[in-house]
Short mmCIF file of C-alpha atoms in Angstrom, two decimals:
data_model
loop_
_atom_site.label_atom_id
_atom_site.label_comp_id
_atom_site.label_asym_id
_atom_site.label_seq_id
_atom_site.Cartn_x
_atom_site.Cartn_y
_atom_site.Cartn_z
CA UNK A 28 43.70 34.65 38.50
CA UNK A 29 45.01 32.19 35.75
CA UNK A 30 42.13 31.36 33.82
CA UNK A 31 42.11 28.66 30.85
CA UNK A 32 39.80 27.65 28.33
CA UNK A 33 38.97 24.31 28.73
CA UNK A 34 38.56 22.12 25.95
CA UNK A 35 37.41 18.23 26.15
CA UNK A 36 38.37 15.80 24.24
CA UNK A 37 36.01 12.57 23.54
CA UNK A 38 37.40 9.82 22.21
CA UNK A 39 39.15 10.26 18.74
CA UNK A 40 41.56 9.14 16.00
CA UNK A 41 44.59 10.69 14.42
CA UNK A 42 45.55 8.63 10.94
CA UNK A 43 48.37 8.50 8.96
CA UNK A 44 48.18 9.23 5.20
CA UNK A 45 48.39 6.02 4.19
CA UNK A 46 45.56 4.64 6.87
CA UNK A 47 43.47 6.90 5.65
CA UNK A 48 43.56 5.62 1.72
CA UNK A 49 43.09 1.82 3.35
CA UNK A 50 39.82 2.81 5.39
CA UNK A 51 38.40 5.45 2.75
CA UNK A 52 40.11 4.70 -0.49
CA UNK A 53 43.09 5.29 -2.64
CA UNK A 54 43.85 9.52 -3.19
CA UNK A 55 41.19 10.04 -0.24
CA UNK A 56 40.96 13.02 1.29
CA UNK A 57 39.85 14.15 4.58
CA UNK A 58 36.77 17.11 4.56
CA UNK A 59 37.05 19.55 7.52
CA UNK A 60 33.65 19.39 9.53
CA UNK A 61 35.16 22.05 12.34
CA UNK A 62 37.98 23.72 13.29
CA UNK A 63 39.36 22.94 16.18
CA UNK A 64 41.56 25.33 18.84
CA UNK A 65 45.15 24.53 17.81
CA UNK A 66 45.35 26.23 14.50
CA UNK A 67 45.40 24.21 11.87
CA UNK A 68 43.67 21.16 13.21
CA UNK A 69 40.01 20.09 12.78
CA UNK A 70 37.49 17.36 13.11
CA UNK A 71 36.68 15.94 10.15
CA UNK A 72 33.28 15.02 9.06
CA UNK A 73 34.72 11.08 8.55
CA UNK A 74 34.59 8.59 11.39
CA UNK A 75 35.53 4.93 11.84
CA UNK A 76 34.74 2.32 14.31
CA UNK A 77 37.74 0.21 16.47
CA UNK A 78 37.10 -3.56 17.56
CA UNK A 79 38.51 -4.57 21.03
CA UNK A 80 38.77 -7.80 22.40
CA UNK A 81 35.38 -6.78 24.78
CA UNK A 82 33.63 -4.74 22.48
CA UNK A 83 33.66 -2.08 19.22
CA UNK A 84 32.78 1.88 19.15
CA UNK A 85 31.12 3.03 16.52
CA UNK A 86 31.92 7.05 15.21
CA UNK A 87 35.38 7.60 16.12
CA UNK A 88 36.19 11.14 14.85
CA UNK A 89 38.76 11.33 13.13
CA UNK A 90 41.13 14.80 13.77
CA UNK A 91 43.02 15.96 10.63
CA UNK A 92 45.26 16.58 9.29
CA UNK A 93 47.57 13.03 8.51
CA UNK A 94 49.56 12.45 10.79
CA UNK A 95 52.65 10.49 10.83
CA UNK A 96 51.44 7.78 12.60
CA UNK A 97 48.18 6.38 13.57
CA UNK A 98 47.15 7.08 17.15
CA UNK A 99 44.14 6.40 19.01
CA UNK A 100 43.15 8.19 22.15
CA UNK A 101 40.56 7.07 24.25
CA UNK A 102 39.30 6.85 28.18
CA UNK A 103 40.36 4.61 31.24
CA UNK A 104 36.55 4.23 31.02
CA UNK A 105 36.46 3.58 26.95
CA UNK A 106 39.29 1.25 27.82
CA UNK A 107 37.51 -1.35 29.79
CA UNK A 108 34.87 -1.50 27.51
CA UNK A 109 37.08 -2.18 24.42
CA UNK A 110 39.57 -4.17 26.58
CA UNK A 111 43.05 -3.11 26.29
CA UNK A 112 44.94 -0.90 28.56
CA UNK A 113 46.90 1.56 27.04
CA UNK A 114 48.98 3.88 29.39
CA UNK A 115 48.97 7.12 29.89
CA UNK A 116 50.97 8.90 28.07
CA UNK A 117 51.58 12.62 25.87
CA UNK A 118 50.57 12.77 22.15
CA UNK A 119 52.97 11.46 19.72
CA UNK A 120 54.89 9.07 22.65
CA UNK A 121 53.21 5.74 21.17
CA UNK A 122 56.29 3.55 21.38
CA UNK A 123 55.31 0.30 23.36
CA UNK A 124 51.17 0.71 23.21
CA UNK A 125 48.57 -1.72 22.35
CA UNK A 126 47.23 -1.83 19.26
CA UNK A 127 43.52 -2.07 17.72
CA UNK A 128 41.31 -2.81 14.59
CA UNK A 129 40.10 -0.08 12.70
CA UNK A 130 37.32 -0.67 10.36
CA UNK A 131 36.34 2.07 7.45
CA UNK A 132 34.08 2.38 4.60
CA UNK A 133 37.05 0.85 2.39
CA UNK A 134 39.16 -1.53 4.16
CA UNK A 135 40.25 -2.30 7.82
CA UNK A 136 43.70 -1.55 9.79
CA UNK A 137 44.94 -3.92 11.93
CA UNK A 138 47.19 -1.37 13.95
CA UNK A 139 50.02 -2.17 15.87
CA UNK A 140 50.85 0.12 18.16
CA UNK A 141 49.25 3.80 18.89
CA UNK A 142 46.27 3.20 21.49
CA UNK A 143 46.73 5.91 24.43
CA UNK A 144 44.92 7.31 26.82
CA UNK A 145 45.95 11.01 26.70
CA UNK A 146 47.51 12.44 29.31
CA UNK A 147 45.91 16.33 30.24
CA UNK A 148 48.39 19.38 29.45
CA UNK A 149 47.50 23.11 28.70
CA UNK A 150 48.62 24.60 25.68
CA UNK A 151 50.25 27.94 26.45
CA UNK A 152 51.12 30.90 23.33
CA UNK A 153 54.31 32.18 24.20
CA UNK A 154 53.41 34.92 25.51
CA UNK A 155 50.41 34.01 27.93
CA UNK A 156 53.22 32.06 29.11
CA UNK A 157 55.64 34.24 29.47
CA UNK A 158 52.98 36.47 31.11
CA UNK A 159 52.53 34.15 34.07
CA UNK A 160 55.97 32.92 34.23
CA UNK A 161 55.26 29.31 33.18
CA UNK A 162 57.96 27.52 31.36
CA UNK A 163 57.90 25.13 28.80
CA UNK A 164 57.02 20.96 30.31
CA UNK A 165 56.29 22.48 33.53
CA UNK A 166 53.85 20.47 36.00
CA UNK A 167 51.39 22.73 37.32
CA UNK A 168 48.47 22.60 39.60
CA UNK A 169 44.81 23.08 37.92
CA UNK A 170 41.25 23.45 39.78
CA UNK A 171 37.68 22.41 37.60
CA UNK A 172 35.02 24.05 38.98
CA UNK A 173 32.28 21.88 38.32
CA UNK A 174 29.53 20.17 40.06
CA UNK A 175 32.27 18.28 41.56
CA UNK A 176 35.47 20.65 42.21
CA UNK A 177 38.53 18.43 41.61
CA UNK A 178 42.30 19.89 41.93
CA UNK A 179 44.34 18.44 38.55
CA UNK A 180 47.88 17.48 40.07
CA UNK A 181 50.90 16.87 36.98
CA UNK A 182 48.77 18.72 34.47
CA UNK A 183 51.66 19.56 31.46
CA UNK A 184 52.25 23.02 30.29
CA UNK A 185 53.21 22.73 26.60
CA UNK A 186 54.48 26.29 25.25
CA UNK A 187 54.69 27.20 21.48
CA UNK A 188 53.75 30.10 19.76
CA UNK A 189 51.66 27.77 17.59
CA UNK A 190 49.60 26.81 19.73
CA UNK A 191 46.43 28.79 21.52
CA UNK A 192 45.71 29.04 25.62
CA UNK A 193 43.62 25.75 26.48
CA UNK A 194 43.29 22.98 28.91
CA UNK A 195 42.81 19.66 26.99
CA UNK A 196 41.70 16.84 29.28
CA UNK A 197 39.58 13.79 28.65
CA UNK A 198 35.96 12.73 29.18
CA UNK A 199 36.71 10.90 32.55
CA UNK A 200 38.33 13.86 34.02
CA UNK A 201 35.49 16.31 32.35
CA UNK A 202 32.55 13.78 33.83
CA UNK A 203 34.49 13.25 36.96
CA UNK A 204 34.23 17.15 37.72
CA UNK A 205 31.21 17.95 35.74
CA UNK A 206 32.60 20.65 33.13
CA UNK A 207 32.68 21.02 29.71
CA UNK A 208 34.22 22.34 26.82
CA UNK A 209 34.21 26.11 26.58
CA UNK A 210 34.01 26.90 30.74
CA UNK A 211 37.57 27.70 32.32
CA UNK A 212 39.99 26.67 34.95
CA UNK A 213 41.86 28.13 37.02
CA UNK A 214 45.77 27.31 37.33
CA UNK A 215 45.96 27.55 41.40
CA UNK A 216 50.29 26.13 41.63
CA UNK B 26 48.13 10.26 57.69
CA UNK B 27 44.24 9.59 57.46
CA UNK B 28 43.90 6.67 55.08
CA UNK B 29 40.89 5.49 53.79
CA UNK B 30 39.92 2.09 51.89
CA UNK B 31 38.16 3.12 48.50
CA UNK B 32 35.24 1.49 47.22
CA UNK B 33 34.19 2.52 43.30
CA UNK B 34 30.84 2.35 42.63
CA UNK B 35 30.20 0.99 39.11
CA UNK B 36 26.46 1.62 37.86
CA UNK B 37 23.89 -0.17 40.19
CA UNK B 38 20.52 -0.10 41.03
CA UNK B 39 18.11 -0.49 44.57
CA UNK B 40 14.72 -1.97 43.78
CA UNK B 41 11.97 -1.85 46.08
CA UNK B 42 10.17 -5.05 47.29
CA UNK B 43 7.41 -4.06 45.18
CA UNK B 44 9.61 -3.33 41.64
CA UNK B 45 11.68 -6.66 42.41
CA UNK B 46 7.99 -8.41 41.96
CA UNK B 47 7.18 -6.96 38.99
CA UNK B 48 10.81 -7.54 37.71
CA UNK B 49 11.39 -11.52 38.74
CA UNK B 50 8.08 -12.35 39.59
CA UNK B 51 5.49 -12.50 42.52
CA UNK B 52 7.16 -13.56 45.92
CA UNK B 53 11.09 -13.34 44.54
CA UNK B 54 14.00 -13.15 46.94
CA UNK B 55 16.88 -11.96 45.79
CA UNK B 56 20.43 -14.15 46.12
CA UNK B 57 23.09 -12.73 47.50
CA UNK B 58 26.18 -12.70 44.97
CA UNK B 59 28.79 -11.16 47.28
CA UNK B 60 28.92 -8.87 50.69
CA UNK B 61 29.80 -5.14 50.48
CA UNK B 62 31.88 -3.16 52.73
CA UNK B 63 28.66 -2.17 54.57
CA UNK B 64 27.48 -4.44 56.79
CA UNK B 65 24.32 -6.05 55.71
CA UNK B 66 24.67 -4.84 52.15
CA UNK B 67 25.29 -7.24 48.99
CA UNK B 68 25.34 -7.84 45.55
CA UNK B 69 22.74 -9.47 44.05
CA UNK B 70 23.46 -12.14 41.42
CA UNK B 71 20.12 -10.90 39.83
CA UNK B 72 20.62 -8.23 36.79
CA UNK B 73 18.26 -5.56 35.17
CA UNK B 74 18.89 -3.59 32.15
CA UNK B 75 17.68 0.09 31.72
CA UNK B 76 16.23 1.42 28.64
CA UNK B 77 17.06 5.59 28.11
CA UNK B 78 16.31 7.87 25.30
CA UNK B 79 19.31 7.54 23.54
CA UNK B 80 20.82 4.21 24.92
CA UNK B 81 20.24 0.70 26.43
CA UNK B 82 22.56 -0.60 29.29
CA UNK B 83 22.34 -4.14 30.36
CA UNK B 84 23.64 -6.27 33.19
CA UNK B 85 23.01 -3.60 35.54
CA UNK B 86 24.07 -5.22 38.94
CA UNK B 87 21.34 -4.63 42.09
CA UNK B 88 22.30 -4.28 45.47
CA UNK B 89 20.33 -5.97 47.68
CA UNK B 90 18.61 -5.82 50.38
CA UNK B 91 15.20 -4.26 49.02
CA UNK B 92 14.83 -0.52 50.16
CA UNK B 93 11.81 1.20 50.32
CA UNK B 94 12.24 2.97 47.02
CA UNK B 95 14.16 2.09 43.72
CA UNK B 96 17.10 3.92 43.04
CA UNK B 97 19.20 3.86 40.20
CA UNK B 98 22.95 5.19 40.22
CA UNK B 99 25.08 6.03 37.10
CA UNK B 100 27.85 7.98 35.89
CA UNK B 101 27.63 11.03 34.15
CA UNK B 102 29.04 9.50 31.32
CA UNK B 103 26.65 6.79 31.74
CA UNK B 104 24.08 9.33 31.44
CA UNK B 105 25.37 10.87 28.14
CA UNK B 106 24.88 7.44 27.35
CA UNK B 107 21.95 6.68 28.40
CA UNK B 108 20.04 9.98 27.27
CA UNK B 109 19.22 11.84 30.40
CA UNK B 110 20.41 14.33 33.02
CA UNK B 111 20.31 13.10 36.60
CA UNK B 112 20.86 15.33 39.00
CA UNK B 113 23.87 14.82 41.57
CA UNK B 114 23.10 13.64 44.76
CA UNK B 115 23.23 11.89 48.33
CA UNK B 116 22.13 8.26 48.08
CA UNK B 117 18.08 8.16 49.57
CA UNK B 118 17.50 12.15 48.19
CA UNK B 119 15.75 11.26 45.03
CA UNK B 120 12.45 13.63 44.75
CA UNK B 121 12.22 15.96 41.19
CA UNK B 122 14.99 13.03 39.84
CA UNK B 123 14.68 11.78 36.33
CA UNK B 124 12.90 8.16 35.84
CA UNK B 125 13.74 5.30 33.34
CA UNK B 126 12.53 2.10 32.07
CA UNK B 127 13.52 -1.24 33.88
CA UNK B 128 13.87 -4.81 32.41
CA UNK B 129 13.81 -7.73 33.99
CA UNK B 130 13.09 -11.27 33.33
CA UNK B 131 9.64 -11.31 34.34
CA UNK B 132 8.66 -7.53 33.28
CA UNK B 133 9.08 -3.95 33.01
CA UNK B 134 9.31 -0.61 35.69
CA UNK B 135 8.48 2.83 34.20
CA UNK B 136 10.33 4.58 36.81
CA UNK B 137 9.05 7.87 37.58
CA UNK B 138 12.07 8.71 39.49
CA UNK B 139 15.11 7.80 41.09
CA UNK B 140 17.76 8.00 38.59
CA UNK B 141 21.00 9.90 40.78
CA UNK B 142 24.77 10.59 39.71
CA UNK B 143 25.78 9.20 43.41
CA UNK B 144 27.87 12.18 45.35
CA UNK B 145 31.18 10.99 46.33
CA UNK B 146 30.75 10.40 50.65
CA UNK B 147 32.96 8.53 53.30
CA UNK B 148 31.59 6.47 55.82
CA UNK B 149 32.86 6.76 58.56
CA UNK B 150 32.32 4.30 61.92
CA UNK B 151 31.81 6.71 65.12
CA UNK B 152 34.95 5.72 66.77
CA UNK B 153 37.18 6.23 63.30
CA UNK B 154 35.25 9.70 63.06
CA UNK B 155 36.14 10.44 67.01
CA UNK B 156 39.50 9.22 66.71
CA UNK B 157 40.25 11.69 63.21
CA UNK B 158 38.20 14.55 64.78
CA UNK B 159 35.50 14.53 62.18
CA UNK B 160 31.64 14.79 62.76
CA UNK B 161 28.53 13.88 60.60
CA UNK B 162 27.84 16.31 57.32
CA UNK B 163 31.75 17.29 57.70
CA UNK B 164 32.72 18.34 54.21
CA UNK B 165 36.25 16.57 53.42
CA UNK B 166 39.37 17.06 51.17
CA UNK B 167 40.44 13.64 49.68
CA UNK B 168 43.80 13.06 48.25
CA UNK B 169 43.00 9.88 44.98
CA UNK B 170 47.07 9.10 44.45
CA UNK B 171 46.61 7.07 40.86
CA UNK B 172 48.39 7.33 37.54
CA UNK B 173 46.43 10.77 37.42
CA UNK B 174 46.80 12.13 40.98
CA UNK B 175 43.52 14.18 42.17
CA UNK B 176 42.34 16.09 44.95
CA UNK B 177 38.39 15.43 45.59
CA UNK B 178 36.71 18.52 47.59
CA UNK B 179 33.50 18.28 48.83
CA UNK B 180 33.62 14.84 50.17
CA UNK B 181 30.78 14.37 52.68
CA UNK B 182 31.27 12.52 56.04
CA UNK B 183 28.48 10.13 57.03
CA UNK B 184 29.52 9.08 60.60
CA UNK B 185 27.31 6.48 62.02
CA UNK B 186 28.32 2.73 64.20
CA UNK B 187 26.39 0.77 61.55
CA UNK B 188 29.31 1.78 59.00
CA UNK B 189 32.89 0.55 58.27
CA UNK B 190 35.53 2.93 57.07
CA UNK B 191 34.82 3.39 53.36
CA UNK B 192 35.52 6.47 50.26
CA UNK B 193 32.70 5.66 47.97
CA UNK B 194 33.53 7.31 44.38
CA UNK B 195 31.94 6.03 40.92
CA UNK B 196 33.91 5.13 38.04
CA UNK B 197 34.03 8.62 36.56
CA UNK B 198 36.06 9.85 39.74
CA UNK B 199 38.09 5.98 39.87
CA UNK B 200 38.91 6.16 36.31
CA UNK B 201 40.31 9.97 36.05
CA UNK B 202 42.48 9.22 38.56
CA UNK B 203 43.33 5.70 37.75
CA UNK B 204 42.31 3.94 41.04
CA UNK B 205 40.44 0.93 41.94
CA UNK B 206 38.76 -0.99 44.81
CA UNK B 207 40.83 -1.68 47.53
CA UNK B 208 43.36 1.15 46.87
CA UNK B 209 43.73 3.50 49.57
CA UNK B 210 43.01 7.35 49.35
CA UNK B 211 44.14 10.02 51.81
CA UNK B 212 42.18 12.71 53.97
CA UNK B 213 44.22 15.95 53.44
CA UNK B 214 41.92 18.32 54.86
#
């Protein structure tokens, strides 16, 4: 049986380098509140807020470190209630997505383009990869076994020997099913 | 193929005769807004809010008519929202259920219970249930085809020739697949 870590992710905010001195302050630096499973990144103990056209959220985390651009991921769910719709897409693909206004301690963003709602993928080591045969941008097949069973269809594998086993989907697909962070899936396809 | 109109549930609430007095006042009726797929069912254009531990919600639509006891239905991530932990369940089974406080225009409800995470169900009319094979209580696999394609198990059959062909899911399930009212879903097993 192929069992992964799952790990949820709640709405939250990557920032560039230079966002970061306009909402917190020239030279500011970002303290780590938690490590998080992909070594190297963490929640920091910062947060912002974003303004929609329908509403605001309040306590964004922000996950560090800088990135090279600003991205925002959030819900289908958070997405009605700010009003935009962002697509779906993978990390990092922000070409072509709504923007928002970020508001800090220091200074506000009026961002462009970066708003997503992220799309789920597993993050396989090399070699539990290579252990199950799973290649690298395969679409696999994933059952939660929650209150709710749901079967995942198009979930990404993403393989690097950076990165650590674990299933990163969103809050709708976590409530949906009725897990949380820290039970486990099972690949079934 | 076995396809089946969806209906999402957003967050609603059933009032009994007695709550929709204290509510809007001795002797109120309340005005039908719009019919729902089921026939004699609508929504109200009369709105409550809901006071939790952690969280307020307001505008909370009620589907009419009265029913002999109140009945509130959320999402689970209305209910991380809202402060409490509802069990999941069949519309009507509400006993050892979590209470809340209800606003209206003319007064407040201390529920005592009858706060539900709805389970997902189809309603079937006897002669689509005869014609598909399926019987009462028949647990269902239900293909959602949206931006984020999912397979529901668990979906209950409720057969009866008072109902019209409808997948009821709330916004948790609608929104991790990215579907909506008046999409069609498919019966795969």
């Amino acid at each position: 049986m192929k069992k992964v870590h799952i790990g949820v992710s709640a709405r939250h905010i990557h920032l560039s380098r230079a966002h970061i001195e306009i909402l917190f302050g020239q030279g500011y630096v970002l303290h780590e509140f938690k490590a998080l499973s992909q070594p190297g990144q963490f929640a920091a103990e910062e947060v912002v807020s974003v303004q929609g056209s329908k509403g605001r959220m309040d306590k964004i985390r922000i996950l560090g470190p800088a990135r090279s651009e600003t991205q925002l991921e959030i819900s289908r769910t958070d997405s009605f209630a700010l009003g935009l719709n962002p697509p779906l897409r993978q990390s990092g693909d922000i070409v072509g997505t709504p923007g928002i206004k970020i508001i800090g301690p220091a200074g506000e963003v009026e961002l462009q383009q970066g708003v997503i709602v992220a799309a789920r993928h597993i993050h396989f080591h090399s070699s539990d990869a290579e252990a199950w045969g799973i290649v690298d941008q395969q679409m696999l097949k994933v059952k939660l076994n929650g209150e709710r069973p749901l079967i995942l269809e198009n979930v990404l594998a993403r393989v690097s020997d950076q990165f650590a086993l674990d299933l990163h989907i969103d809050t709708d697909e976590a409530n949906a099913a009725g897990v949380k962070t820290d039970e486990y899936a099972e690949i079934i396809d």
